[in-house]
Amino acid sequence: MTGTDARILEMLERKVLWLATWMIHHANHLRRNTDNLKVGGHQASSASLSTIMTALYFAVLRPEDRVAVKPHASPNFHAIQYLLGRQSRENLEKFRAFGGAQSYPSRTKDTDDVDFSTGSVGLGVAQTLFASLVQDYLHAKGWGEKAPEGRMIALVGDAEMDEGNIFECLQEGWKHGLRNTWWIVDYNRQSLDGVVHEGLWERFESMFRNFGWDVIVLRHGSLQQAAFALPGGEALRAWICACPNPLYSALTFQGGAAWRKRLLDDLGMDQDAQALIESFSDEQLSAVMANLGGHDLPMLLEAFEAARTHDRPVCFIAYTIKGYGLPLAGHKDNHAGLMTPDQIQRLRERLHIRQGHEWERFEGLDEAHALLGSFLDAVPFAQDGARRHRAAVQPVPTMPPLSPQKTLSTQQGFGLLMHEIGKQKNALADRIVTTSPDVTVSTNLGAWVNRRGLFARANLADTFRAERVVSTFNWSFSPDGQHIELGIAEMNFFILLSALGLSHALFGERLLPVGTLYDPFIERGLDALNYACYQDARFLVVATPSGITLAPEGGAHQSIATPLIGMAQDGLQSFEPAFVDELSAIMGWSFDYIQRSGDDTPDRRTCLTDDKGGAVYLRLSTRPIEQPVRPMTDPLRQDIIDGGYWMRHPGPNAELVIAYSGAVAPEAIEAVGLMAEDRRDVGLLAITSADRLHAGWNAASRLRESGDREAISHIERLLREVPQDCGLLTVQDGHPAALAWLGGVMGHRTRALGVEHFGQTGSIQDLYRHAGIDVEGLLASAQALSPARPIRY
């Protein structure tokens, strides 16, 4: 790097600090605030990373590298993208306002090519680890070999290291031979409410080394190191290393005079140390003591470039000051603190920013604008244009037929379908990658793994098979394998699905991820599931077994709220089929749906809101039930996918309709049969997706409200066959609210049955009876809702 380049980088560091600080100030003090709420923006947290991010984005990063930015450093990120010509001034002026630059980096809401969304702390950090494993998976398959391997980089707040999912993912990285991953810890030693405990970096260092990472501690900048080389310098070094974190922060805030008094009090007996301290002015002393490794550009550039020479994972522990370069520096209350207009004015004067020119790219910089522009145009990171790739859509053939079986559970059906897909030699089967948190066999993925194998970068034989021990499952690891084995940590499971489900955008290669876990344990990984959907990751999550139907396992393994989670989670389409032919139709649709582009035009005719694609959730059961023998016609398939169909159409004199979802199909079918003895025209409505029915109803309602009177949803088409005075009885093995809304579609009197309390051990019959969702419970509720009257002929 030339002297001019180094000088430009120092100027850009100051410019990033200014733009990030001004962006937040403008949002809180200058922009019109209609609701009088504090806008916020974390000026101090952004400032602590300004040097590191300057070094990375303007010198170190290459187009193939991917970065998860610390949530509170988003103003730095937006400022950098603005300087690179990838963010608009309008969006900066609307920071934290509707349609503007987001509070925290967002793949789906921001316009400046965010690699990984961050916000729920710790998740973006773990995402980089799993994204690196996905990159290895692709290269092992020979896909994307023309593209160079990139570094997956996380900018991590030190307080963020309290998040448990970070420690969970480290183990998976070690098991899978993690490479090409950098975590850069912004070690400013301040959290939201206080100061980080002493010696934390030593724990970090030990932990990372134990998992096979290189650890580079960037503690003392070049000014400090120069001072250490002078007489008395070793005493100063020892004092700095022993200084408690709260004291260092407090003295940083107080400034040079406070530093001088404390250092002389503690080191005054050492004549060399005293002379060294007295040789600095207050301003110089303050600069030396603030010159930590994370704020020293030459040191950062040297450390980062050295790490590019190998592919080992690296943890950089970069000492920084929260609020570096601002009057908030070091104060324990600076996390949510905002600079006053007077403080902003002094910063403006120090950085030579003219009034009215605050947003100009090169305002306050000494070099000629043409030279600055040429430097930015040549920044390696920005050389390949847009960073979000497009990948080919893999064709989805018709799901393979299954041999007819009289009784079958949806979980068994899923396993059989995956096994049949695994037999095929086509792009769909080759692009599927499966994973599971240590429940591969018990969620019926075993046969698929038998056929397609476990993934590892190096071959590893099945020891039991080599020793001629008979086993149902003959599993060996190889680069050809298509199942990624995980430990029993649901957070890791969903973050891996997120990384796999973004492969097309991150690396330009399409994967079709399928993950299985127990349905109740969705709640263990719910934050990571939400994070994956917020990023628009594409995958199929198969959750089984579900509900109190998993009777002998007891309440800890029985799910109640998951149907509501499936309905409420944005970016996720949820289904609960009762029969395997329904499941087959849904899976075929799902493999297409998770590949759909955000550019697809919504279909106003169906009034569904899913045309742009997303993730899919299947809630399956272990309960074997009698399978219907029927042709899968196109209309029936479409009804299944749209969310529901009539198993028995209601007649014109119908007094009652039962609407069911999932494993309670036998009870609903039997109850309708018994009711038909003393009621006319009883209807039976199969709900395959309450989520899609509800979304369609809302979409149609919005269209009608906007003037499209012809708009109608699928559930409205179904229920318009039901007489207005007919009662509607809903039932499922889950919370009753998931289907209770059906009564609001056409105004039918409704009674919703389901499970509202923790389950217990027992038989299905015992638990269904206890919850009131057995046949007798359905008949009793039906009688109360719509009393039966003798049929007159």
Short mmCIF file of C-alpha atoms in Angstrom, two decimals, residues 416-716:
data_model
loop_
_atom_site.label_atom_id
_atom_site.label_comp_id
_atom_site.label_asym_id
_atom_site.label_seq_id
_atom_site.Cartn_x
_atom_site.Cartn_y
_atom_site.Cartn_z
CA LEU A 416 -40.95 -43.36 1.73
CA LEU A 417 -41.20 -40.36 -0.58
CA MET A 418 -37.65 -39.24 0.26
CA HIS A 419 -36.40 -42.78 -0.31
CA GLU A 420 -38.07 -42.91 -3.72
CA ILE A 421 -36.66 -39.48 -4.62
CA GLY A 422 -33.25 -40.73 -3.54
CA LYS A 423 -33.46 -43.59 -6.03
CA GLN A 424 -33.89 -41.21 -8.93
CA LYS A 425 -31.08 -39.78 -11.02
CA ASN A 426 -32.14 -36.22 -11.66
CA ALA A 427 -31.28 -32.66 -10.67
CA LEU A 428 -33.95 -32.58 -7.97
CA ALA A 429 -32.49 -35.56 -6.11
CA ASP A 430 -28.92 -34.32 -6.55
CA ARG A 431 -29.64 -30.81 -5.26
CA ILE A 432 -31.52 -31.91 -2.15
CA VAL A 433 -29.42 -31.67 1.00
CA THR A 434 -30.86 -32.92 4.27
CA THR A 435 -30.02 -32.27 7.89
CA SER A 436 -31.39 -33.11 11.32
CA PRO A 437 -30.42 -32.38 14.95
CA ASP A 438 -29.55 -35.98 15.91
CA VAL A 439 -33.04 -37.31 15.05
CA THR A 440 -32.40 -38.48 11.49
CA VAL A 441 -33.66 -42.02 12.08
CA SER A 442 -36.60 -41.14 14.31
CA THR A 443 -37.91 -38.66 11.74
CA ASN A 444 -37.75 -41.26 8.95
CA LEU A 445 -34.80 -39.89 7.00
CA GLY A 446 -32.77 -43.06 7.49
CA ALA A 447 -33.60 -44.65 4.15
CA TRP A 448 -32.68 -41.45 2.28
CA VAL A 449 -29.31 -41.33 4.07
CA ASN A 450 -28.74 -45.04 3.34
CA ARG A 451 -29.05 -44.24 -0.33
CA ARG A 452 -27.45 -40.79 -0.51
CA GLY A 453 -24.88 -40.90 2.30
CA LEU A 454 -23.51 -38.51 4.91
CA PHE A 455 -21.48 -35.49 3.84
CA ALA A 456 -17.89 -34.83 4.86
CA ARG A 457 -14.99 -33.25 2.98
CA ALA A 458 -12.97 -36.46 3.45
CA ASN A 459 -14.03 -40.10 3.16
CA LEU A 460 -14.83 -41.89 6.42
CA ALA A 461 -15.99 -45.50 6.34
CA ASP A 462 -18.89 -46.89 8.37
CA THR A 463 -17.00 -48.76 11.11
CA PHE A 464 -19.92 -51.04 11.95
CA ARG A 465 -20.18 -52.10 8.33
CA ALA A 466 -16.40 -52.57 8.07
CA GLU A 467 -16.52 -54.77 11.17
CA ARG A 468 -19.42 -56.75 9.64
CA VAL A 469 -21.85 -55.74 12.36
CA VAL A 470 -25.36 -56.06 10.95
CA SER A 471 -27.22 -52.74 11.00
CA THR A 472 -30.28 -51.36 9.29
CA PHE A 473 -28.34 -48.21 8.49
CA ASN A 474 -25.10 -48.38 6.53
CA TRP A 475 -23.84 -44.84 6.72
CA SER A 476 -20.48 -43.61 5.48
CA PHE A 477 -19.14 -40.08 5.16
CA SER A 478 -17.83 -38.74 1.86
CA PRO A 479 -17.81 -35.59 -0.31
CA ASP A 480 -20.62 -37.22 -2.31
CA GLY A 481 -22.94 -37.45 0.72
CA GLN A 482 -26.09 -35.33 0.89
CA HIS A 483 -26.95 -35.40 4.59
CA ILE A 484 -25.22 -33.06 7.04
CA GLU A 485 -25.14 -34.59 10.48
CA LEU A 486 -25.76 -32.23 13.42
CA GLY A 487 -25.73 -32.55 17.16
CA ILE A 488 -28.96 -32.08 19.09
CA ALA A 489 -29.10 -28.28 19.05
CA GLU A 490 -32.10 -26.81 17.26
CA MET A 491 -30.53 -23.34 16.96
CA ASN A 492 -27.71 -24.82 14.89
CA PHE A 493 -30.27 -26.73 12.85
CA PHE A 494 -32.22 -23.65 11.79
CA ILE A 495 -29.11 -21.52 11.20
CA LEU A 496 -27.70 -24.23 8.95
CA LEU A 497 -31.02 -24.38 7.09
CA SER A 498 -30.78 -20.61 6.71
CA ALA A 499 -27.28 -20.87 5.23
CA LEU A 500 -28.25 -23.74 2.93
CA GLY A 501 -31.39 -21.87 1.93
CA LEU A 502 -29.38 -18.81 0.85
CA SER A 503 -26.84 -20.76 -1.21
CA HIS A 504 -28.30 -19.55 -4.49
CA ALA A 505 -27.92 -15.89 -3.52
CA LEU A 506 -24.61 -16.16 -1.64
CA PHE A 507 -22.75 -18.55 -3.92
CA GLY A 508 -24.77 -18.76 -7.13
CA GLU A 509 -25.61 -22.46 -6.71
CA ARG A 510 -29.08 -23.79 -5.93
CA LEU A 511 -29.61 -26.20 -3.07
CA LEU A 512 -32.94 -27.69 -1.96
CA PRO A 513 -32.58 -28.05 1.83
CA VAL A 514 -34.81 -30.42 3.78
CA GLY A 515 -34.50 -30.48 7.56
CA THR A 516 -36.30 -32.72 10.05
CA LEU A 517 -36.84 -32.32 13.78
CA TYR A 518 -39.44 -33.10 16.44
CA ASP A 519 -42.37 -30.72 16.13
CA PRO A 520 -42.36 -29.51 19.77
CA PHE A 521 -38.69 -28.58 19.48
CA ILE A 522 -39.39 -25.95 16.86
CA GLU A 523 -39.81 -23.72 19.89
CA ARG A 524 -36.23 -24.42 20.99
CA GLY A 525 -34.94 -22.90 17.77
CA LEU A 526 -37.70 -20.38 17.15
CA ASP A 527 -35.43 -17.33 17.18
CA ALA A 528 -33.20 -18.92 14.55
CA LEU A 529 -36.23 -20.00 12.48
CA ASN A 530 -37.54 -16.44 12.55
CA TYR A 531 -34.07 -15.20 11.57
CA ALA A 532 -33.91 -17.60 8.64
CA CYS A 533 -37.31 -16.47 7.37
CA TYR A 534 -36.42 -12.79 7.86
CA GLN A 535 -33.49 -13.37 5.50
CA ASP A 536 -35.80 -15.04 2.95
CA ALA A 537 -33.90 -18.32 3.21
CA ARG A 538 -35.52 -21.16 1.26
CA PHE A 539 -35.93 -24.62 2.80
CA LEU A 540 -38.41 -27.33 3.74
CA VAL A 541 -38.64 -28.07 7.47
CA VAL A 542 -40.43 -31.31 8.32
CA ALA A 543 -41.54 -31.44 11.95
CA THR A 544 -42.61 -34.82 13.28
CA PRO A 545 -44.05 -36.29 15.45
CA SER A 546 -46.54 -33.66 16.55
CA GLY A 547 -49.26 -33.01 19.09
CA ILE A 548 -50.68 -35.15 21.86
CA THR A 549 -50.97 -37.88 19.21
CA LEU A 550 -47.41 -38.67 20.30
CA ALA A 551 -49.22 -40.09 23.28
CA PRO A 552 -46.78 -42.27 25.27
CA GLU A 553 -43.99 -39.64 25.20
CA GLY A 554 -45.75 -37.23 27.52
CA GLY A 555 -46.14 -33.48 27.63
CA ALA A 556 -42.46 -32.57 27.10
CA HIS A 557 -42.58 -34.08 23.62
CA GLN A 558 -46.11 -33.05 22.63
CA SER A 559 -46.64 -29.82 20.70
CA ILE A 560 -49.60 -27.49 21.18
CA ALA A 561 -48.70 -24.03 19.82
CA THR A 562 -46.86 -25.01 16.64
CA PRO A 563 -49.89 -24.64 14.30
CA LEU A 564 -50.13 -21.02 15.46
CA ILE A 565 -46.39 -20.56 14.94
CA GLY A 566 -46.75 -21.87 11.41
CA MET A 567 -49.54 -19.40 10.70
CA ALA A 568 -47.87 -16.41 12.32
CA GLN A 569 -44.35 -16.82 10.96
CA ASP A 570 -43.74 -14.56 7.98
CA GLY A 571 -41.81 -16.15 5.11
CA LEU A 572 -43.05 -19.64 6.02
CA GLN A 573 -45.94 -21.58 4.49
CA SER A 574 -47.25 -24.25 6.87
CA PHE A 575 -49.18 -27.44 6.09
CA GLU A 576 -50.66 -30.24 8.18
CA PRO A 577 -51.76 -33.04 5.84
CA ALA A 578 -53.68 -36.05 7.12
CA PHE A 579 -53.00 -38.42 4.23
CA VAL A 580 -49.91 -39.41 2.29
CA ASP A 581 -51.33 -38.48 -1.12
CA GLU A 582 -51.86 -34.97 0.26
CA LEU A 583 -48.29 -34.96 1.52
CA SER A 584 -46.97 -36.04 -1.88
CA ALA A 585 -48.80 -33.19 -3.63
CA ILE A 586 -47.57 -30.68 -1.05
CA MET A 587 -43.94 -31.83 -1.27
CA GLY A 588 -43.93 -31.57 -5.06
CA TRP A 589 -45.30 -28.04 -4.81
CA SER A 590 -42.85 -27.17 -2.04
CA PHE A 591 -39.73 -28.00 -4.06
CA ASP A 592 -40.97 -25.57 -6.68
CA TYR A 593 -42.09 -22.95 -4.17
CA ILE A 594 -38.75 -22.68 -2.36
CA GLN A 595 -37.12 -21.82 -5.70
CA ARG A 596 -39.49 -19.06 -6.73
CA SER A 597 -38.06 -15.63 -7.43
CA GLY A 598 -39.12 -12.49 -5.61
CA ASP A 599 -39.82 -11.05 -9.07
CA ASP A 600 -42.78 -13.37 -9.65
CA THR A 601 -46.09 -11.55 -10.01
CA PRO A 602 -48.76 -12.41 -7.43
CA ASP A 603 -51.77 -14.24 -8.83
CA ARG A 604 -54.77 -12.02 -8.13
CA ARG A 605 -57.17 -14.77 -9.21
CA THR A 606 -56.34 -17.05 -6.29
CA CYS A 607 -55.82 -14.16 -3.86
CA LEU A 608 -52.90 -16.00 -2.26
CA THR A 609 -49.86 -14.15 -0.96
CA ASP A 610 -47.26 -16.82 -1.62
CA ASP A 611 -46.27 -16.31 -5.22
CA LYS A 612 -42.88 -14.85 -4.40
CA GLY A 613 -41.69 -18.00 -2.70
CA GLY A 614 -40.35 -18.75 0.77
CA ALA A 615 -39.76 -21.59 3.21
CA VAL A 616 -42.22 -24.42 3.93
CA TYR A 617 -43.14 -26.16 7.20
CA LEU A 618 -44.82 -29.59 7.29
CA ARG A 619 -46.38 -30.74 10.58
CA LEU A 620 -46.54 -34.53 10.39
CA SER A 621 -47.66 -37.36 12.64
CA THR A 622 -46.59 -40.88 13.60
CA ARG A 623 -50.20 -42.08 13.77
CA PRO A 624 -50.97 -44.69 11.09
CA ILE A 625 -54.39 -44.02 9.60
CA GLU A 626 -56.37 -45.62 6.82
CA GLN A 627 -55.44 -44.11 3.47
CA PRO A 628 -58.09 -43.10 0.94
CA VAL A 629 -58.10 -44.78 -2.45
CA ARG A 630 -58.70 -41.99 -4.94
CA PRO A 631 -57.20 -40.53 -8.11
CA MET A 632 -55.06 -37.42 -7.57
CA THR A 633 -56.76 -35.15 -10.07
CA ASP A 634 -55.42 -31.70 -10.87
CA PRO A 635 -58.34 -29.92 -9.14
CA LEU A 636 -57.88 -32.00 -5.99
CA ARG A 637 -54.11 -31.38 -6.01
CA GLN A 638 -54.69 -27.64 -6.35
CA ASP A 639 -57.22 -27.63 -3.52
CA ILE A 640 -54.77 -29.48 -1.28
CA ILE A 641 -52.07 -26.94 -2.06
CA ASP A 642 -54.42 -23.99 -1.60
CA GLY A 643 -55.28 -25.24 1.87
CA GLY A 644 -58.44 -27.33 1.90
CA TYR A 645 -61.04 -29.41 0.07
CA TRP A 646 -64.37 -31.08 0.69
CA MET A 647 -64.15 -34.73 1.65
CA ARG A 648 -67.92 -34.64 1.87
CA HIS A 649 -69.77 -31.72 0.35
CA PRO A 650 -72.48 -30.18 2.52
CA GLY A 651 -75.94 -30.33 1.07
CA PRO A 652 -78.41 -27.41 0.85
CA ASN A 653 -79.98 -28.41 4.17
CA ALA A 654 -76.72 -28.88 6.07
CA GLU A 655 -76.99 -28.08 9.77
CA LEU A 656 -73.39 -28.91 10.61
CA VAL A 657 -69.93 -29.03 9.01
CA ILE A 658 -66.83 -30.51 10.62
CA ALA A 659 -63.51 -28.97 9.53
CA TYR A 660 -60.44 -30.92 10.63
CA SER A 661 -56.70 -30.78 10.14
CA GLY A 662 -54.06 -33.51 10.40
CA ALA A 663 -54.02 -36.64 12.54
CA VAL A 664 -57.58 -36.28 13.89
CA ALA A 665 -58.99 -37.20 10.45
CA PRO A 666 -60.28 -40.65 11.65
CA GLU A 667 -62.28 -39.05 14.47
CA ALA A 668 -63.74 -36.41 12.17
CA ILE A 669 -64.66 -38.99 9.52
CA GLU A 670 -66.28 -41.33 12.04
CA ALA A 671 -68.17 -38.50 13.73
CA VAL A 672 -69.60 -37.32 10.42
CA GLY A 673 -70.68 -40.87 9.62
CA LEU A 674 -72.51 -41.15 12.94
CA MET A 675 -74.11 -37.72 12.58
CA ALA A 676 -75.44 -38.60 9.16
CA GLU A 677 -77.85 -41.01 10.84
CA ASP A 678 -79.93 -38.19 12.29
CA ARG A 679 -78.78 -35.11 10.32
CA ARG A 680 -79.09 -34.16 6.71
CA ASP A 681 -76.24 -33.07 4.43
CA VAL A 682 -73.43 -33.00 7.03
CA GLY A 683 -70.24 -31.66 5.46
CA LEU A 684 -66.61 -32.70 6.09
CA LEU A 685 -63.92 -30.16 5.24
CA ALA A 686 -60.27 -31.27 5.13
CA ILE A 687 -57.91 -28.42 6.05
CA THR A 688 -54.40 -29.05 4.72
CA SER A 689 -53.14 -25.54 5.45
CA ALA A 690 -54.91 -23.15 7.78
CA ASP A 691 -52.00 -20.80 7.11
CA ARG A 692 -52.64 -20.53 3.38
CA LEU A 693 -56.40 -20.34 3.78
CA HIS A 694 -56.07 -17.49 6.28
CA ALA A 695 -53.51 -15.64 4.13
CA GLY A 696 -55.73 -15.98 1.08
CA TRP A 697 -58.76 -14.67 2.97
CA ASN A 698 -56.81 -11.63 4.15
CA ALA A 699 -55.44 -10.99 0.67
CA ALA A 700 -58.89 -11.17 -0.91
CA SER A 701 -60.27 -8.85 1.76
CA ARG A 702 -57.58 -6.27 1.03
CA LEU A 703 -58.28 -6.46 -2.70
CA ARG A 704 -62.00 -5.90 -2.14
CA GLU A 705 -61.24 -2.99 0.16
CA SER A 706 -59.14 -1.46 -2.61
CA GLY A 707 -61.98 -1.73 -5.12
CA ASP A 708 -61.69 -5.20 -6.64
CA ARG A 709 -65.15 -6.52 -5.83
CA GLU A 710 -64.60 -9.78 -7.71
CA ALA A 711 -61.72 -10.93 -5.51
CA ILE A 712 -62.43 -14.15 -3.66
CA SER A 713 -60.25 -16.50 -1.64
CA HIS A 714 -60.16 -20.28 -1.63
CA ILE A 715 -61.79 -20.60 1.79
CA GLU A 716 -64.60 -18.28 0.69
#
